Short mmCIF file of C-alpha atoms and ligand atoms in Angstrom, two decimals:
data_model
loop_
_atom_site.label_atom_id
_atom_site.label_comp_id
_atom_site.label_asym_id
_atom_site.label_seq_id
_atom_site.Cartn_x
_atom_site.Cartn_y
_atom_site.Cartn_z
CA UNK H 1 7.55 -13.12 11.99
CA UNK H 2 10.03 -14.64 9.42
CA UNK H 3 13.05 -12.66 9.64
CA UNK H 4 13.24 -11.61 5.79
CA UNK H 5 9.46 -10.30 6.38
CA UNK H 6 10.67 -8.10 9.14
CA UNK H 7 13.72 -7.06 7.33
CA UNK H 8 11.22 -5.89 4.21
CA UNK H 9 8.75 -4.13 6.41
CA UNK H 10 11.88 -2.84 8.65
CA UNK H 11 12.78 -0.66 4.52
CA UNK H 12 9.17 -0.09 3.90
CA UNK H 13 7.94 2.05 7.11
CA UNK H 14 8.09 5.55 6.77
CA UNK H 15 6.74 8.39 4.66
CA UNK H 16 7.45 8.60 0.86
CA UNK H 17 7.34 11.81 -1.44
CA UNK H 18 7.05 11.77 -5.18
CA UNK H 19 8.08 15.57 -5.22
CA UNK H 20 10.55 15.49 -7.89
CA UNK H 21 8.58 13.92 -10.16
CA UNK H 22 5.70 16.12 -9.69
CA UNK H 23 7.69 19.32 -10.57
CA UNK H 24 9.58 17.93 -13.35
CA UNK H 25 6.46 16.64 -15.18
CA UNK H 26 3.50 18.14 -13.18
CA UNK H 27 0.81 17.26 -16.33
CA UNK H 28 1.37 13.83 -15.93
CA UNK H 29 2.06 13.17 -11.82
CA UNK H 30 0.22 14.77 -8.49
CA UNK H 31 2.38 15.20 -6.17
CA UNK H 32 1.35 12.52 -3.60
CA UNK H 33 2.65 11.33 -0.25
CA UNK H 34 2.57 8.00 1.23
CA UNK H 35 2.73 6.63 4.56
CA UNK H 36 3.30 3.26 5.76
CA UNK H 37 2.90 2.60 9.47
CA UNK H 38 2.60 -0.12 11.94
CA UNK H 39 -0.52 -0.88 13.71
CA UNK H 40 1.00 -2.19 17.10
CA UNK H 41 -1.76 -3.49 18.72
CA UNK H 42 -2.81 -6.04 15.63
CA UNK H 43 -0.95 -8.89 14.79
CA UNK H 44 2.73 -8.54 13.97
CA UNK H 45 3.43 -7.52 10.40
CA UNK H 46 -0.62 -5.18 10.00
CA UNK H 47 0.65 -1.84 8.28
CA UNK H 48 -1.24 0.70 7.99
CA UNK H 49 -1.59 2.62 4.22
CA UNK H 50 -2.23 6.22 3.53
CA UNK H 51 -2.18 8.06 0.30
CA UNK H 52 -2.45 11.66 0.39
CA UNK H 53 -2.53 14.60 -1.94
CA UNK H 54 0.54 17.30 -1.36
CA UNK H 55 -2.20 19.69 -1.81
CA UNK H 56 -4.01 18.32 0.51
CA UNK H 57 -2.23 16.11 3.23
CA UNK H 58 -4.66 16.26 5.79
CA UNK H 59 -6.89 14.19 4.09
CA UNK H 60 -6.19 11.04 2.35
CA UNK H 61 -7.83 9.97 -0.23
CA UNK H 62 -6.75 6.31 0.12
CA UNK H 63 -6.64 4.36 3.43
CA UNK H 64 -5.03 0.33 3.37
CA UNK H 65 -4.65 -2.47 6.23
CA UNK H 66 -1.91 -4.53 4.56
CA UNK H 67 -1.16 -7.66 6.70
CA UNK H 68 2.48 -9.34 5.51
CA UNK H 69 2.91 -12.81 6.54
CA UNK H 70 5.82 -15.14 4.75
CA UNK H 71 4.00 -17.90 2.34
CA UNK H 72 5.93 -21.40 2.79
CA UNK H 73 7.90 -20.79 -0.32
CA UNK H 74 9.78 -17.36 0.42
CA UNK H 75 7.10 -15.11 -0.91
CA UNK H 76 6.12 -12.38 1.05
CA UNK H 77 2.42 -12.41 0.90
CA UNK H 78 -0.12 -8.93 1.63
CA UNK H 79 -3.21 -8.79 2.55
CA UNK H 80 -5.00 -5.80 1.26
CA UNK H 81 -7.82 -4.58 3.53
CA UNK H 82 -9.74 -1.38 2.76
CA UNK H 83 -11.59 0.87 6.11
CA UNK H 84 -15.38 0.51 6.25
CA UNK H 85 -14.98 4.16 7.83
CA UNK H 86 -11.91 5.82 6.63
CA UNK H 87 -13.03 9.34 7.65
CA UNK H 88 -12.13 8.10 11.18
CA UNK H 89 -8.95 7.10 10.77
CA UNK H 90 -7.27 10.23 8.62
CA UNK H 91 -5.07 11.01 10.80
CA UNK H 92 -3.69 7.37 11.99
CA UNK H 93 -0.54 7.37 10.59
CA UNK H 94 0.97 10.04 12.74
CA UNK H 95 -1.61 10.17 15.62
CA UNK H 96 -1.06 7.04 18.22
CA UNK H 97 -4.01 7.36 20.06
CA UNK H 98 -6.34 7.45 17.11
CA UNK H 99 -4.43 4.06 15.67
CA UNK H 100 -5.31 2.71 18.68
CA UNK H 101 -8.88 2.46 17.79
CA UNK H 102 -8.36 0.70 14.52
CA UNK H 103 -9.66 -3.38 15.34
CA UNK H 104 -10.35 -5.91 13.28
CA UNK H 105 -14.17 -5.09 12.59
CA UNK H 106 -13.06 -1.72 11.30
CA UNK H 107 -11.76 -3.45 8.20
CA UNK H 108 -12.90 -5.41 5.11
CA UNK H 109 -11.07 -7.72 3.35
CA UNK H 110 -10.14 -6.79 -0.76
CA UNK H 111 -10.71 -10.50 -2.24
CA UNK H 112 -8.51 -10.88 -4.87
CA UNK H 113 -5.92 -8.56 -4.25
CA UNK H 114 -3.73 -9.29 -2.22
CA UNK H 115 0.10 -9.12 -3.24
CA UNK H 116 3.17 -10.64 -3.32
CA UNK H 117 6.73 -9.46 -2.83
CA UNK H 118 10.24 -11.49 -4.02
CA UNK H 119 13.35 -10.18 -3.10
CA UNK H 120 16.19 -10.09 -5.99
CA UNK H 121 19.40 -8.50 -6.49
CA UNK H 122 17.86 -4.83 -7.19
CA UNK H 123 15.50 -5.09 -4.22
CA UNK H 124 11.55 -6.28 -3.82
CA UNK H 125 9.68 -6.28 -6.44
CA UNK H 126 5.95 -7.24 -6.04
CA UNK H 127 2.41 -7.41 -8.17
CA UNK H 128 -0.84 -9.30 -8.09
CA UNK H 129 -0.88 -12.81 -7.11
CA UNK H 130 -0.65 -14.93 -10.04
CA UNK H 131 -3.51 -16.30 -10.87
CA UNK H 132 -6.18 -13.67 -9.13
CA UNK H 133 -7.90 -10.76 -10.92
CA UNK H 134 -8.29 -7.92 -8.59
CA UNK H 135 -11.42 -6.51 -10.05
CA UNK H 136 -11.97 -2.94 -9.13
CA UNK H 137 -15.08 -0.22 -9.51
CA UNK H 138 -14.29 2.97 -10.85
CA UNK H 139 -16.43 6.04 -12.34
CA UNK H 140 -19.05 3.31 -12.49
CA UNK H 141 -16.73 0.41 -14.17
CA UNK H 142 -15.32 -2.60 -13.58
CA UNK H 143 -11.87 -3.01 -14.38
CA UNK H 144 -9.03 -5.59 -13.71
CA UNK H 145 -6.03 -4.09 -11.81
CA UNK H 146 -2.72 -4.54 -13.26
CA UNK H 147 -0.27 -3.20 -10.86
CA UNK H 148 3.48 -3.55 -9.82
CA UNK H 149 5.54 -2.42 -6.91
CA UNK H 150 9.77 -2.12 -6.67
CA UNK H 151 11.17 -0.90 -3.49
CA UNK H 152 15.12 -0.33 -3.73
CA UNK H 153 16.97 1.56 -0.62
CA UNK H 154 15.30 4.51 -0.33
CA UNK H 155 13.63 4.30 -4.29
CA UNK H 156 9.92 3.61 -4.38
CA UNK H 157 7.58 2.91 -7.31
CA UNK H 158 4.39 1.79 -8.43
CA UNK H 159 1.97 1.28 -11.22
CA UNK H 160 -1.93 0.64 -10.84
CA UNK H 161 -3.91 0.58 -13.59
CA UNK H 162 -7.34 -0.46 -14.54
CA UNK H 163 -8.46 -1.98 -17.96
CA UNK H 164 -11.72 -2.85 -19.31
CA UNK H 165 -12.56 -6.60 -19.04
CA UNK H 166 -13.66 -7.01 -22.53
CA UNK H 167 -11.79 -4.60 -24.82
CA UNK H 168 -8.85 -4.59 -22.27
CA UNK H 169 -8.54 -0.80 -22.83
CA UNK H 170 -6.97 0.89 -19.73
CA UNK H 171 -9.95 2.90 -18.22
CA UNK H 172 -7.45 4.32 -15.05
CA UNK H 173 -3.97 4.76 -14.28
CA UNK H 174 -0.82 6.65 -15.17
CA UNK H 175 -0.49 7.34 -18.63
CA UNK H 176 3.43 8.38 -18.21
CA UNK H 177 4.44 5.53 -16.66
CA UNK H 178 5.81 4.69 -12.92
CA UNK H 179 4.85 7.06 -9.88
CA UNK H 180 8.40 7.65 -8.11
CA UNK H 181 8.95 8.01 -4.73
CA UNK H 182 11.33 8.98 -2.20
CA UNK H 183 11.52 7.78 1.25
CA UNK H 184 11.73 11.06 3.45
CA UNK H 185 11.42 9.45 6.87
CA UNK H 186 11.42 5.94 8.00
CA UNK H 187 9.91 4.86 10.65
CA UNK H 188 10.00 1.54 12.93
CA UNK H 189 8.30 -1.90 11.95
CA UNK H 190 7.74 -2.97 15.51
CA UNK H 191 4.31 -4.61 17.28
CA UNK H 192 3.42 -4.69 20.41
CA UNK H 193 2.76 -8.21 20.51
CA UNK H 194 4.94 -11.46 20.30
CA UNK H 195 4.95 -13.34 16.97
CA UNK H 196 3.43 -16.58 18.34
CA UNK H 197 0.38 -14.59 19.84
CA UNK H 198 -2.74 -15.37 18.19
CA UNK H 199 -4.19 -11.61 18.38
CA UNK H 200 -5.53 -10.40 16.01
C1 LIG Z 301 -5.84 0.17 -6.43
N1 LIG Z 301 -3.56 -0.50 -5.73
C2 LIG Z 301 -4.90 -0.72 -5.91
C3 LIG Z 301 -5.21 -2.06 -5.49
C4 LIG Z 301 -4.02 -2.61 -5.05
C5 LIG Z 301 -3.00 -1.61 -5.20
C6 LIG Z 301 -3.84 -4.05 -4.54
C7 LIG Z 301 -6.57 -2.72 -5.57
C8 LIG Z 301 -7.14 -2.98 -4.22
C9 LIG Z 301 -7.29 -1.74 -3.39
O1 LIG Z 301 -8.18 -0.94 -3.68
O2 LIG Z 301 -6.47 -1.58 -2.48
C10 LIG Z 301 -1.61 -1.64 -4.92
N2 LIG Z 301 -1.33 -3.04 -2.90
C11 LIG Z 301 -0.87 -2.26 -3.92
C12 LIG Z 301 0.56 -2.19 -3.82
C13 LIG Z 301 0.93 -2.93 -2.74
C14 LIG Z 301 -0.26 -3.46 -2.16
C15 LIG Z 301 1.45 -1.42 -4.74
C16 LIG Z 301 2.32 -3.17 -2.23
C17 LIG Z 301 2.61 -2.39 -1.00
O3 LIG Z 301 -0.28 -4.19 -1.15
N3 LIG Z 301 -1.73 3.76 -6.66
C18 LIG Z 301 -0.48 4.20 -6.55
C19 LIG Z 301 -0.34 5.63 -6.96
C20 LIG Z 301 -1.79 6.07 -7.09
C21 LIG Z 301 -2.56 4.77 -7.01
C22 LIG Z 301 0.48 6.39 -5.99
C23 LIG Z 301 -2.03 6.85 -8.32
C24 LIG Z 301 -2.67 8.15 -8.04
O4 LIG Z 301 0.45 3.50 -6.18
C25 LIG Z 301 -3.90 4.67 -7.24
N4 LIG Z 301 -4.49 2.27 -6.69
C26 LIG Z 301 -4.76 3.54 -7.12
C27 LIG Z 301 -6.15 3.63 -7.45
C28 LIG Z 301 -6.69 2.35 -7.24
C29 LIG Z 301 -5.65 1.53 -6.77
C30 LIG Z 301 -6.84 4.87 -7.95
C31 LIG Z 301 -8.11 1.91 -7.52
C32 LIG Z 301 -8.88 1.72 -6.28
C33 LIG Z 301 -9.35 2.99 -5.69
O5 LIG Z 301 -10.09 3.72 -6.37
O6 LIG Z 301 -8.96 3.25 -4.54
#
């Protein structure tokens, strides 16, 4: 793995909290965790994704395969890959033996949406690849995915939201801007096999 990948996913591993916001403006933002793990058995650079509910932290209600591999220009580039069985993988991100099961045929590639990360001054900052519409279903309606991603220190945030492909009304998605986070934990970006393996 490029060096600059490693040193991204080396900041990004770890659990994240979004307490603060949550209590200051609890209307507008769940309090959410989110995990980001290595999968050490797949290819160098597969992390696994969990979003979870405070309330609820025992069961995610989002589970990601993101695969980073360095694009020939300096971009870091994600693959997104969603579970075809996430119920058997909820407790992955903290339970070794049960990440050991994920393979390859567990997953399914999100066309479309993958993303891409640039380093500047005030840390990564990432979004859709240009040029790809990341179309996704929700309460029985299409929508594009506009979406974008900083990571600074220990300073996390996102924003995903869905608009309507003809009236481009946003269907999904904060209404009060940015979900925060803070990293709590951080944990190792380290696979178990060498970079020049083909494993998947
Ligand atoms: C969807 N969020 C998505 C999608 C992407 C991302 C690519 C569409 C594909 C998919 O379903 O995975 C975001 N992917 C990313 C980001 C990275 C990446 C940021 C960089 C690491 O590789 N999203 C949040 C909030 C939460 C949220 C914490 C609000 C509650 O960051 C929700 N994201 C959210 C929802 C969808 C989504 C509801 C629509 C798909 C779904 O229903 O699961």
């Amino acid at each position: 793995m490029e060096y600059s990948t490693q040193k991204f996913l080396n900041l990004l591993c770890g659990e994240y909290s979004n307490q603060q916001q949550a209590i200051d403006n609890p209307p507008f933002f769940a309090h959410i965790f989110l995990r980001y793990k290595a999968i050490e058995h797949l290819k160098p650079g597969s992390i696994l994704l969990e979003q979870s509910y405070a309330v609820n932290p025992t069961k995610p209600y989002r589970l990601r395969m993101l695969r980073a591999e360095e694009t020939s220009t300096g971009i870091i580039k994600l693959w997104n890959h969603k579970f075809k069985h996430p119920e058997k993988f909820t407790t992955a991100t903290t339970n070794l033996s049960q990440r050991q099961k994920i393979n390859q045929n567990d997953l399914i590639p999100l066309e479309d949406c993958h993303y891409q990360l640039v380093e500047k001054t005030d840390g990564y900052h990432g979004d859709i690849e240009p040029g790809s519409c990341c179309m996704v279903r929700r309460d029985g309606k299409n929508t594009y995915l506009v979406s974008s991603f900083h990571l600074q220190g220990d300073r996390l945030s996102t924003l995903d939201r869905g608009y309507d492909p003809e009236t481009h009304e946003r269907l999904w998605g904060s209404i009060a801007g940015k979900f925060q986070f803070i990293r709590t934990n951080s944990w190792e970006a380290k696979w178990n096999q060498s970079d020049t393996s083909i494993g998947e």
